[in-house]
mmCIF file of C-alpha atoms in Angstrom:
data_model
loop_
_atom_site.group_PDB
_atom_site.id
_atom_site.type_symbol
_atom_site.label_atom_id
_atom_site.label_comp_id
_atom_site.label_asym_id
_atom_site.label_seq_id
_atom_site.Cartn_x
_atom_site.Cartn_y
_atom_site.Cartn_z
ATOM 1 C CA MET A 1 -11.401 18.165 1.790
ATOM 2 C CA ASP A 2 -12.240 15.498 -0.743
ATOM 3 C CA VAL A 3 -10.382 12.370 0.370
ATOM 4 C CA LEU A 4 -10.123 9.099 -1.521
ATOM 5 C CA VAL A 5 -9.256 6.054 0.580
ATOM 6 C CA ILE A 6 -8.016 3.019 -1.336
ATOM 7 C CA GLY A 7 -8.759 -0.138 0.657
ATOM 8 C CA GLY A 8 -8.944 0.384 4.388
ATOM 9 C CA SER A 9 -12.340 -1.126 5.115
ATOM 10 C CA ARG A 10 -11.171 -3.076 8.177
ATOM 11 C CA TYR A 11 -9.052 -2.762 11.324
ATOM 12 C CA PHE A 12 -7.335 0.623 11.631
ATOM 13 C CA GLY A 13 -8.462 1.555 8.115
ATOM 14 C CA LYS A 14 -12.109 1.796 9.099
ATOM 15 C CA ARG A 15 -11.108 3.831 12.150
ATOM 16 C CA VAL A 16 -9.259 6.332 9.953
ATOM 17 C CA ILE A 17 -12.326 6.732 7.771
ATOM 18 C CA ALA A 18 -14.507 7.370 10.827
ATOM 19 C CA LEU A 19 -12.114 10.031 12.127
ATOM 20 C CA LEU A 20 -11.924 11.777 8.765
ATOM 21 C CA ARG A 21 -15.716 11.844 8.523
ATOM 22 C CA GLU A 22 -15.982 13.237 12.045
ATOM 23 C CA SER A 23 -13.643 16.028 10.942
ATOM 24 C CA GLY A 24 -16.041 16.946 8.142
ATOM 25 C CA HIS A 25 -14.138 15.592 5.141
ATOM 26 C CA ARG A 26 -15.950 14.109 2.131
ATOM 27 C CA ILE A 27 -14.825 10.488 1.895
ATOM 28 C CA THR A 28 -14.804 8.179 -1.101
ATOM 29 C CA VAL A 29 -13.646 4.569 -0.683
ATOM 30 C CA LEU A 30 -12.268 2.562 -3.589
ATOM 31 C CA ASN A 31 -11.940 -1.209 -3.303
ATOM 32 C CA ARG A 32 -12.721 -4.379 -5.228
ATOM 33 C CA GLY A 33 -16.221 -4.556 -3.830
ATOM 34 C CA THR A 34 -15.590 -7.631 -1.708
ATOM 35 C CA SER A 35 -15.750 -5.567 1.493
ATOM 36 C CA PRO A 36 -18.519 -3.084 2.310
ATOM 37 C CA VAL A 37 -17.677 0.495 3.179
ATOM 38 C CA PRO A 38 -17.915 1.130 6.927
ATOM 39 C CA ASP A 39 -20.659 3.762 6.646
ATOM 40 C CA ALA A 40 -23.654 4.104 4.368
ATOM 41 C CA GLY A 41 -22.926 7.823 3.899
ATOM 42 C CA ILE A 42 -19.601 7.180 2.170
ATOM 43 C CA GLU A 43 -19.318 7.100 -1.610
ATOM 44 C CA HIS A 44 -18.122 3.716 -2.838
ATOM 45 C CA LEU A 45 -16.161 3.125 -6.049
ATOM 46 C CA VAL A 46 -15.483 -0.436 -7.186
ATOM 47 C CA ALA A 47 -12.334 -1.323 -9.127
ATOM 48 C CA ASP A 48 -9.323 -3.595 -8.871
ATOM 49 C CA ARG A 49 -6.392 -1.348 -8.015
ATOM 50 C CA ASP A 50 -4.160 -3.616 -10.150
ATOM 51 C CA ASP A 51 -6.291 -2.901 -13.237
ATOM 52 C CA GLU A 52 -5.139 0.470 -14.555
ATOM 53 C CA ALA A 53 -7.875 0.703 -17.189
ATOM 54 C CA ALA A 54 -10.548 0.032 -14.558
ATOM 55 C CA LEU A 55 -9.078 2.729 -12.314
ATOM 56 C CA GLU A 56 -9.004 5.239 -15.155
ATOM 57 C CA SER A 57 -12.624 4.437 -15.944
ATOM 58 C CA VAL A 58 -14.030 4.660 -12.429
ATOM 59 C CA LEU A 59 -12.040 7.831 -11.674
ATOM 60 C CA ALA A 60 -12.884 9.613 -14.930
ATOM 61 C CA GLY A 61 -13.671 13.249 -14.232
ATOM 62 C CA ARG A 62 -12.780 12.902 -10.543
ATOM 63 C CA SER A 63 -10.118 14.669 -8.508
ATOM 64 C CA PHE A 64 -9.210 14.622 -4.824
ATOM 65 C CA ASP A 65 -7.364 16.797 -2.372
ATOM 66 C CA VAL A 66 -5.746 13.740 -0.794
ATOM 67 C CA VAL A 67 -5.482 10.059 -1.646
ATOM 68 C CA LEU A 68 -4.861 7.724 1.313
ATOM 69 C CA ASP A 69 -3.613 4.446 -0.121
ATOM 70 C CA GLN A 70 -3.893 1.691 2.469
ATOM 71 C CA VAL A 71 -3.083 -1.172 0.115
ATOM 72 C CA CYS A 72 -0.081 -0.194 -2.003
ATOM 73 C CA TYR A 73 2.118 -3.271 -1.611
ATOM 74 C CA THR A 74 4.304 -3.343 -4.721
ATOM 75 C CA PRO A 75 6.320 -1.092 -7.022
ATOM 76 C CA ARG A 76 3.998 -2.016 -9.866
ATOM 77 C CA GLN A 77 1.018 -0.711 -7.898
ATOM 78 C CA ALA A 78 2.975 2.448 -7.075
ATOM 79 C CA GLU A 79 3.793 3.080 -10.730
ATOM 80 C CA THR A 80 0.137 2.612 -11.644
ATOM 81 C CA ALA A 81 -0.918 5.029 -8.899
ATOM 82 C CA ARG A 82 1.645 7.584 -10.055
ATOM 83 C CA ARG A 83 0.141 7.548 -13.550
ATOM 84 C CA VAL A 84 -3.529 7.307 -12.602
ATOM 85 C CA PHE A 85 -3.466 10.080 -9.987
ATOM 86 C CA ALA A 86 -1.421 12.539 -12.035
ATOM 87 C CA GLY A 87 -3.740 15.536 -12.251
ATOM 88 C CA ARG A 88 -6.289 13.845 -9.982
ATOM 89 C CA ALA A 89 -4.614 14.234 -6.582
ATOM 90 C CA ARG A 90 -2.932 17.124 -4.843
ATOM 91 C CA ARG A 91 -1.371 14.898 -2.182
ATOM 92 C CA TYR A 92 -0.833 11.166 -1.794
ATOM 93 C CA VAL A 93 -0.397 9.379 1.544
ATOM 94 C CA MET A 94 0.898 5.823 1.336
ATOM 95 C CA THR A 95 0.506 3.560 4.343
ATOM 96 C CA SER A 96 3.877 1.829 4.606
ATOM 97 C CA THR A 97 5.483 -0.296 7.310
ATOM 98 C CA VAL A 98 8.322 -0.705 9.785
ATOM 99 C CA GLU A 99 9.238 -3.761 7.701
ATOM 100 C CA VAL A 100 11.009 -1.525 5.188
ATOM 101 C CA TYR A 101 13.815 -1.656 7.775
ATOM 102 C CA GLU A 102 13.691 -5.449 8.181
ATOM 103 C CA HIS A 103 17.305 -5.973 7.084
ATOM 104 C CA GLU A 104 18.710 -3.391 9.504
ATOM 105 C CA ASP A 105 20.243 -4.319 12.848
ATOM 106 C CA SER A 106 20.878 -1.141 14.769
ATOM 107 C CA PRO A 107 21.750 -0.497 18.436
ATOM 108 C CA VAL A 108 19.783 2.770 18.211
ATOM 109 C CA PRO A 109 16.287 3.535 16.865
ATOM 110 C CA LEU A 110 16.218 4.088 13.125
ATOM 111 C CA PRO A 111 15.338 7.471 11.628
ATOM 112 C CA GLU A 112 13.717 7.694 8.207
ATOM 113 C CA THR A 113 17.098 8.452 6.625
ATOM 114 C CA ALA A 114 18.362 4.975 7.559
ATOM 115 C CA LEU A 115 16.695 3.822 4.343
ATOM 116 C CA ASP A 116 18.092 5.564 1.258
ATOM 117 C CA LEU A 117 15.247 5.245 -1.222
ATOM 118 C CA THR A 118 17.474 6.380 -4.084
ATOM 119 C CA SER A 119 19.553 3.225 -3.628
ATOM 120 C CA VAL A 120 16.582 0.813 -3.656
ATOM 121 C CA ALA A 121 16.523 -1.328 -6.807
ATOM 122 C CA VAL A 122 13.002 -1.378 -8.240
ATOM 123 C CA ASP A 123 11.940 -4.591 -9.954
ATOM 124 C CA THR A 124 8.476 -4.301 -11.451
ATOM 125 C CA GLY A 125 9.064 -7.549 -13.332
ATOM 126 C CA ALA A 126 9.071 -9.683 -10.182
ATOM 127 C CA PRO A 127 5.974 -11.909 -9.709
ATOM 128 C CA TRP A 128 4.137 -9.345 -7.588
ATOM 129 C CA ASP A 129 0.778 -10.665 -8.783
ATOM 130 C CA ASP A 130 1.452 -13.940 -6.959
ATOM 131 C CA PRO A 131 -0.058 -13.562 -3.453
ATOM 132 C CA ALA A 132 2.456 -15.980 -1.919
ATOM 133 C CA PHE A 133 5.390 -14.061 -3.398
ATOM 134 C CA ARG A 134 3.931 -10.726 -2.335
ATOM 135 C CA ASP A 135 3.343 -11.916 1.230
ATOM 136 C CA ALA A 136 6.849 -13.368 1.468
ATOM 137 C CA HIS A 137 8.324 -10.073 0.196
ATOM 138 C CA TYR A 138 6.050 -7.714 2.100
ATOM 139 C CA GLY A 139 8.803 -5.409 3.363
ATOM 140 C CA GLU A 140 10.610 -5.436 0.027
ATOM 141 C CA GLY A 141 7.419 -4.602 -1.856
ATOM 142 C CA LYS A 142 6.741 -1.625 0.404
ATOM 143 C CA ARG A 143 10.376 -0.510 0.137
ATOM 144 C CA GLN A 144 10.251 -0.564 -3.656
ATOM 145 C CA ALA A 145 6.848 1.136 -3.742
ATOM 146 C CA GLU A 146 8.232 4.005 -1.681
ATOM 147 C CA ALA A 147 11.228 4.206 -4.019
ATOM 148 C CA VAL A 148 8.908 4.629 -7.005
ATOM 149 C CA PHE A 149 7.252 7.683 -5.447
ATOM 150 C CA ALA A 150 10.567 9.086 -4.247
ATOM 151 C CA ALA A 151 11.988 8.908 -7.780
ATOM 152 C CA GLY A 152 9.489 11.518 -8.905
ATOM 153 C CA SER A 153 5.751 11.994 -8.576
ATOM 154 C CA PRO A 154 3.268 14.468 -10.072
ATOM 155 C CA PHE A 155 1.828 15.112 -6.611
ATOM 156 C CA ALA A 156 3.143 15.722 -3.110
ATOM 157 C CA TRP A 157 3.580 12.389 -1.353
ATOM 158 C CA THR A 158 4.373 10.911 2.026
ATOM 159 C CA SER A 159 4.769 7.365 3.279
ATOM 160 C CA VAL A 160 3.729 6.565 6.839
ATOM 161 C CA ARG A 161 5.939 3.760 8.148
ATOM 162 C CA VAL A 162 3.587 2.074 10.585
ATOM 163 C CA ALA A 163 4.968 0.177 13.573
ATOM 164 C CA HIS A 164 3.582 -3.194 14.682
ATOM 165 C CA VAL A 165 -0.067 -2.523 15.508
ATOM 166 C CA LEU A 166 -1.713 -3.901 18.648
ATOM 167 C CA GLY A 167 -5.233 -3.724 20.010
ATOM 168 C CA GLY A 168 -8.845 -4.013 18.973
ATOM 169 C CA ASP A 169 -11.104 -7.038 19.157
ATOM 170 C CA ASP A 170 -11.124 -7.009 15.347
ATOM 171 C CA ASP A 171 -7.388 -7.615 14.849
ATOM 172 C CA PHE A 172 -7.450 -9.984 11.891
ATOM 173 C CA THR A 173 -3.688 -10.634 11.878
ATOM 174 C CA GLY A 174 -3.807 -13.169 14.734
ATOM 175 C CA ARG A 175 -0.359 -12.151 15.959
ATOM 176 C CA LEU A 176 -1.212 -11.101 19.507
ATOM 177 C CA ASP A 177 -3.849 -13.817 19.630
ATOM 178 C CA HIS A 178 -1.006 -16.284 18.950
ATOM 179 C CA TYR A 179 0.545 -15.370 22.303
ATOM 180 C CA VAL A 180 -2.759 -15.249 24.170
ATOM 181 C CA ARG A 181 -3.611 -18.816 23.194
ATOM 182 C CA ARG A 182 -0.151 -20.169 23.972
ATOM 183 C CA VAL A 183 0.094 -18.448 27.356
ATOM 184 C CA ARG A 184 -3.403 -19.617 28.272
ATOM 185 C CA ALA A 185 -2.491 -23.206 27.386
ATOM 186 C CA GLY A 186 1.069 -23.043 28.755
ATOM 187 C CA GLU A 187 2.392 -24.032 25.316
ATOM 188 C CA PRO A 188 5.953 -23.174 24.219
ATOM 189 C CA ILE A 189 6.564 -19.866 22.479
ATOM 190 C CA ALA A 190 9.529 -19.947 20.128
ATOM 191 C CA VAL A 191 11.966 -17.059 20.492
ATOM 192 C CA PRO A 192 15.524 -16.523 19.254
ATOM 193 C CA ALA A 193 18.376 -16.763 21.745
ATOM 194 C CA VAL A 194 18.818 -12.993 21.456
ATOM 195 C CA ASN A 195 15.361 -11.481 21.173
ATOM 196 C CA ARG A 196 15.300 -7.799 20.245
ATOM 197 C CA PRO A 197 12.725 -5.207 21.321
ATOM 198 C CA ALA A 198 10.496 -3.575 18.710
ATOM 199 C CA THR A 199 8.360 -0.482 18.273
ATOM 200 C CA TYR A 200 4.570 -0.730 18.486
ATOM 201 C CA VAL A 201 1.498 1.457 18.191
ATOM 202 C CA TYR A 202 -2.059 1.088 19.469
ATOM 203 C CA VAL A 203 -4.718 0.621 16.802
ATOM 204 C CA GLU A 204 -6.599 3.795 17.730
ATOM 205 C CA GLU A 205 -3.390 5.820 17.768
ATOM 206 C CA ILE A 206 -2.262 4.807 14.291
ATOM 207 C CA ALA A 207 -5.730 5.629 12.978
ATOM 208 C CA ALA A 208 -5.463 9.068 14.557
ATOM 209 C CA PHE A 209 -1.969 9.549 13.137
ATOM 210 C CA LEU A 210 -3.046 8.655 9.606
ATOM 211 C CA ALA A 211 -6.013 11.028 9.840
ATOM 212 C CA TRP A 212 -3.605 13.728 11.015
ATOM 213 C CA ALA A 213 -1.226 12.933 8.138
ATOM 214 C CA VAL A 214 -4.067 13.307 5.631
ATOM 215 C CA GLU A 215 -4.713 16.835 6.930
ATOM 216 C CA ALA A 216 -1.032 17.817 7.093
ATOM 217 C CA ASP A 217 1.248 19.001 4.286
ATOM 218 C CA PHE A 218 4.635 17.415 5.014
ATOM 219 C CA THR A 219 6.247 15.176 2.429
ATOM 220 C CA GLY A 220 8.579 12.190 2.424
ATOM 221 C CA PRO A 221 8.693 9.197 4.771
ATOM 222 C CA VAL A 222 7.695 9.450 8.428
ATOM 223 C CA ASN A 223 7.941 6.829 11.182
ATOM 224 C CA ALA A 224 4.806 6.315 13.274
ATOM 225 C CA HIS A 225 4.906 4.531 16.632
ATOM 226 C CA SER A 226 4.250 4.981 20.315
ATOM 227 C CA HIS A 227 7.083 5.727 22.688
ATOM 228 C CA GLY A 228 8.445 2.778 24.668
ATOM 229 C CA PRO A 229 9.694 -0.266 22.744
ATOM 230 C CA LEU A 230 8.376 -3.654 23.878
ATOM 231 C CA ARG A 231 9.885 -7.110 24.071
ATOM 232 C CA THR A 232 8.102 -10.419 23.596
ATOM 233 C CA ALA A 233 8.423 -10.909 27.354
ATOM 234 C CA ASP A 234 6.566 -7.627 28.006
ATOM 235 C CA LEU A 235 3.625 -8.762 25.895
ATOM 236 C CA CYS A 236 3.518 -12.194 27.499
ATOM 237 C CA ALA A 237 3.806 -10.835 31.045
ATOM 238 C CA GLU A 238 0.722 -8.674 30.514
ATOM 239 C CA ILE A 239 -1.140 -11.561 28.885
ATOM 240 C CA GLU A 240 -0.249 -13.863 31.778
ATOM 241 C CA ARG A 241 -1.460 -11.256 34.267
ATOM 242 C CA GLN A 242 -4.811 -10.951 32.529
ATOM 243 C CA VAL A 243 -5.326 -14.636 31.794
ATOM 244 C CA GLY A 244 -4.885 -15.375 35.482
ATOM 245 C CA VAL A 245 -4.749 -18.811 37.072
ATOM 246 C CA GLY A 246 -3.508 -21.426 34.650
ATOM 247 C CA GLY A 247 -1.821 -18.967 32.319
ATOM 248 C CA ARG A 248 1.897 -19.556 31.950
ATOM 249 C CA THR A 249 4.586 -18.162 29.664
ATOM 250 C CA VAL A 250 6.964 -20.809 28.380
ATOM 251 C CA PHE A 251 9.713 -19.570 26.087
ATOM 252 C CA ARG A 252 11.681 -22.017 23.989
ATOM 253 C CA GLU A 253 14.839 -20.777 22.319
ATOM 254 C CA VAL A 254 15.179 -21.936 18.732
ATOM 255 C CA GLY A 255 17.515 -21.304 15.850
ATOM 256 C CA VAL A 256 16.620 -18.732 13.240
ATOM 257 C CA GLY A 257 14.123 -20.208 10.813
ATOM 258 C CA GLU A 258 12.850 -22.970 13.103
ATOM 259 C CA SER A 259 9.138 -23.185 13.763
ATOM 260 C CA GLU A 260 7.344 -23.576 17.068
ATOM 261 C CA ALA A 261 6.208 -27.050 16.121
ATOM 262 C CA GLY A 262 9.665 -28.421 16.746
ATOM 263 C CA LYS A 263 13.324 -28.228 15.877
ATOM 264 C CA GLY A 264 14.241 -29.126 12.369
ATOM 265 C CA GLU A 265 11.135 -27.580 10.845
ATOM 266 C CA VAL A 266 11.854 -24.553 8.750
ATOM 267 C CA GLY A 267 9.948 -21.344 9.367
ATOM 268 C CA GLU A 268 8.734 -18.988 6.676
ATOM 269 C CA SER A 269 11.617 -16.561 6.950
ATOM 270 C CA ALA A 270 15.064 -16.199 8.431
ATOM 271 C CA VAL A 271 14.221 -12.737 9.763
ATOM 272 C CA GLY A 272 11.980 -12.411 12.828
ATOM 273 C CA GLU A 273 9.815 -15.434 11.976
ATOM 274 C CA VAL A 274 10.059 -17.547 15.111
ATOM 275 C CA SER A 275 6.939 -16.281 16.808
ATOM 276 C CA PRO A 276 5.175 -13.224 15.389
ATOM 277 C CA PHE A 277 6.636 -10.589 17.695
ATOM 278 C CA SER A 278 10.165 -11.899 18.261
ATOM 279 C CA PHE A 279 13.069 -10.451 16.326
ATOM 280 C CA VAL A 280 16.641 -11.518 15.728
ATOM 281 C CA ARG A 281 17.440 -8.060 14.360
ATOM 282 C CA SER A 282 16.924 -4.716 16.029
ATOM 283 C CA TYR A 283 15.103 -2.346 13.696
ATOM 284 C CA GLY A 284 12.914 -0.302 16.003
ATOM 285 C CA MET A 285 12.064 3.137 14.697
ATOM 286 C CA ASP A 286 12.775 6.705 15.823
ATOM 287 C CA ASN A 287 9.652 8.911 15.752
ATOM 288 C CA SER A 288 11.512 12.208 16.190
ATOM 289 C CA ARG A 289 10.468 13.513 12.786
ATOM 290 C CA ALA A 290 6.754 13.022 13.453
ATOM 291 C CA THR A 291 7.184 14.617 16.870
ATOM 292 C CA ALA A 292 8.974 17.612 15.347
ATOM 293 C CA LEU A 293 6.150 17.950 12.821
ATOM 294 C CA GLY A 294 3.749 18.363 15.724
ATOM 295 C CA TYR A 295 2.328 14.944 16.528
ATOM 296 C CA SER A 296 2.292 13.803 20.168
ATOM 297 C CA PHE A 297 2.511 10.037 20.639
ATOM 298 C CA THR A 298 1.480 8.140 23.739
ATOM 299 C CA HIS A 299 3.726 5.701 25.615
ATOM 300 C CA SER A 300 3.093 1.983 25.157
ATOM 301 C CA SER A 301 2.594 1.642 28.919
ATOM 302 C CA GLU A 302 -0.551 3.760 28.572
ATOM 303 C CA TRP A 303 -2.360 1.306 26.311
ATOM 304 C CA LEU A 304 -0.674 -2.113 26.536
ATOM 305 C CA ALA A 305 -3.101 -3.462 29.149
ATOM 306 C CA ARG A 306 -6.066 -2.304 27.057
ATOM 307 C CA ALA A 307 -4.677 -3.868 23.862
ATOM 308 C CA VAL A 308 -4.078 -7.181 25.627
ATOM 309 C CA SER A 309 -7.515 -7.084 27.237
ATOM 310 C CA GLU A 310 -9.087 -6.736 23.798
ATOM 311 C CA ALA A 311 -7.054 -9.661 22.480
ATOM 312 C CA VAL A 312 -7.808 -11.845 25.510
ATOM 313 C CA GLY A 313 -11.519 -11.106 25.210
ATOM 314 C CA ALA A 314 -11.565 -11.850 21.481
ATOM 315 C CA ALA A 315 -9.777 -15.169 22.044
ATOM 316 C CA ARG A 316 -12.356 -16.532 24.500
#
């Protein structure tokens, strides 16, 4: 197949590209040109995905079996993609996130139907071009982007709602590294009084799932995560075990919105923003749909030690 990957030149994105190439697909990568493509044998198109005219120009005369969009963050970007890829793509795979469920608080794992995309208000007039606004409204941007495609698209589409990703010595997010450094130094880790478990996926597994999704033909949203939810304490226990002598987990309960620097300082968000992987709401996902479609996930216990080892090694 001819596959266009938008973004995706680092972390699990580059792993997806490698897997698709190994499967014999012809890969084209489109990005702004600030990051090199991961392999010299891959065709590289340069354009700003927010510039519709530039996209139309660079894609003139081109068509693809599948578009894998790794960097669709806003409803405005989704509307642009819907127009630009009309007649150019047979299928469109959007990499989405568990954060579309960020306002849920459920005693049971959430299926895809927990989010009614027809009820999501789409606001393309919001300041989505402002990086600070976009980062602060990450889940909302993804939610609205999905709603744009769900409202009607000229191609088959799916959104892969990716769980929290762990592993790899190239994890640029710094989230697991945050815990490694604090456990190693015995520094306090801020957690809410009631700290909920969450769903996770290993970096290699989400790459494999996305490659599988590119080759599949299902449509609509699908949750993607390993079996076995994890708590902050599970992550820290494994880190402490691997750090060895001197490593110590120190949890400090704080109010929602407080930072780890001390009480009275306001965190970035009132939802799950105490330390990176602690959550006041329970919005873990249910992967039954993906399983029914034929994908077999691993259990987090199979890869947690490896993911932590990679983070511990990278933090040295």
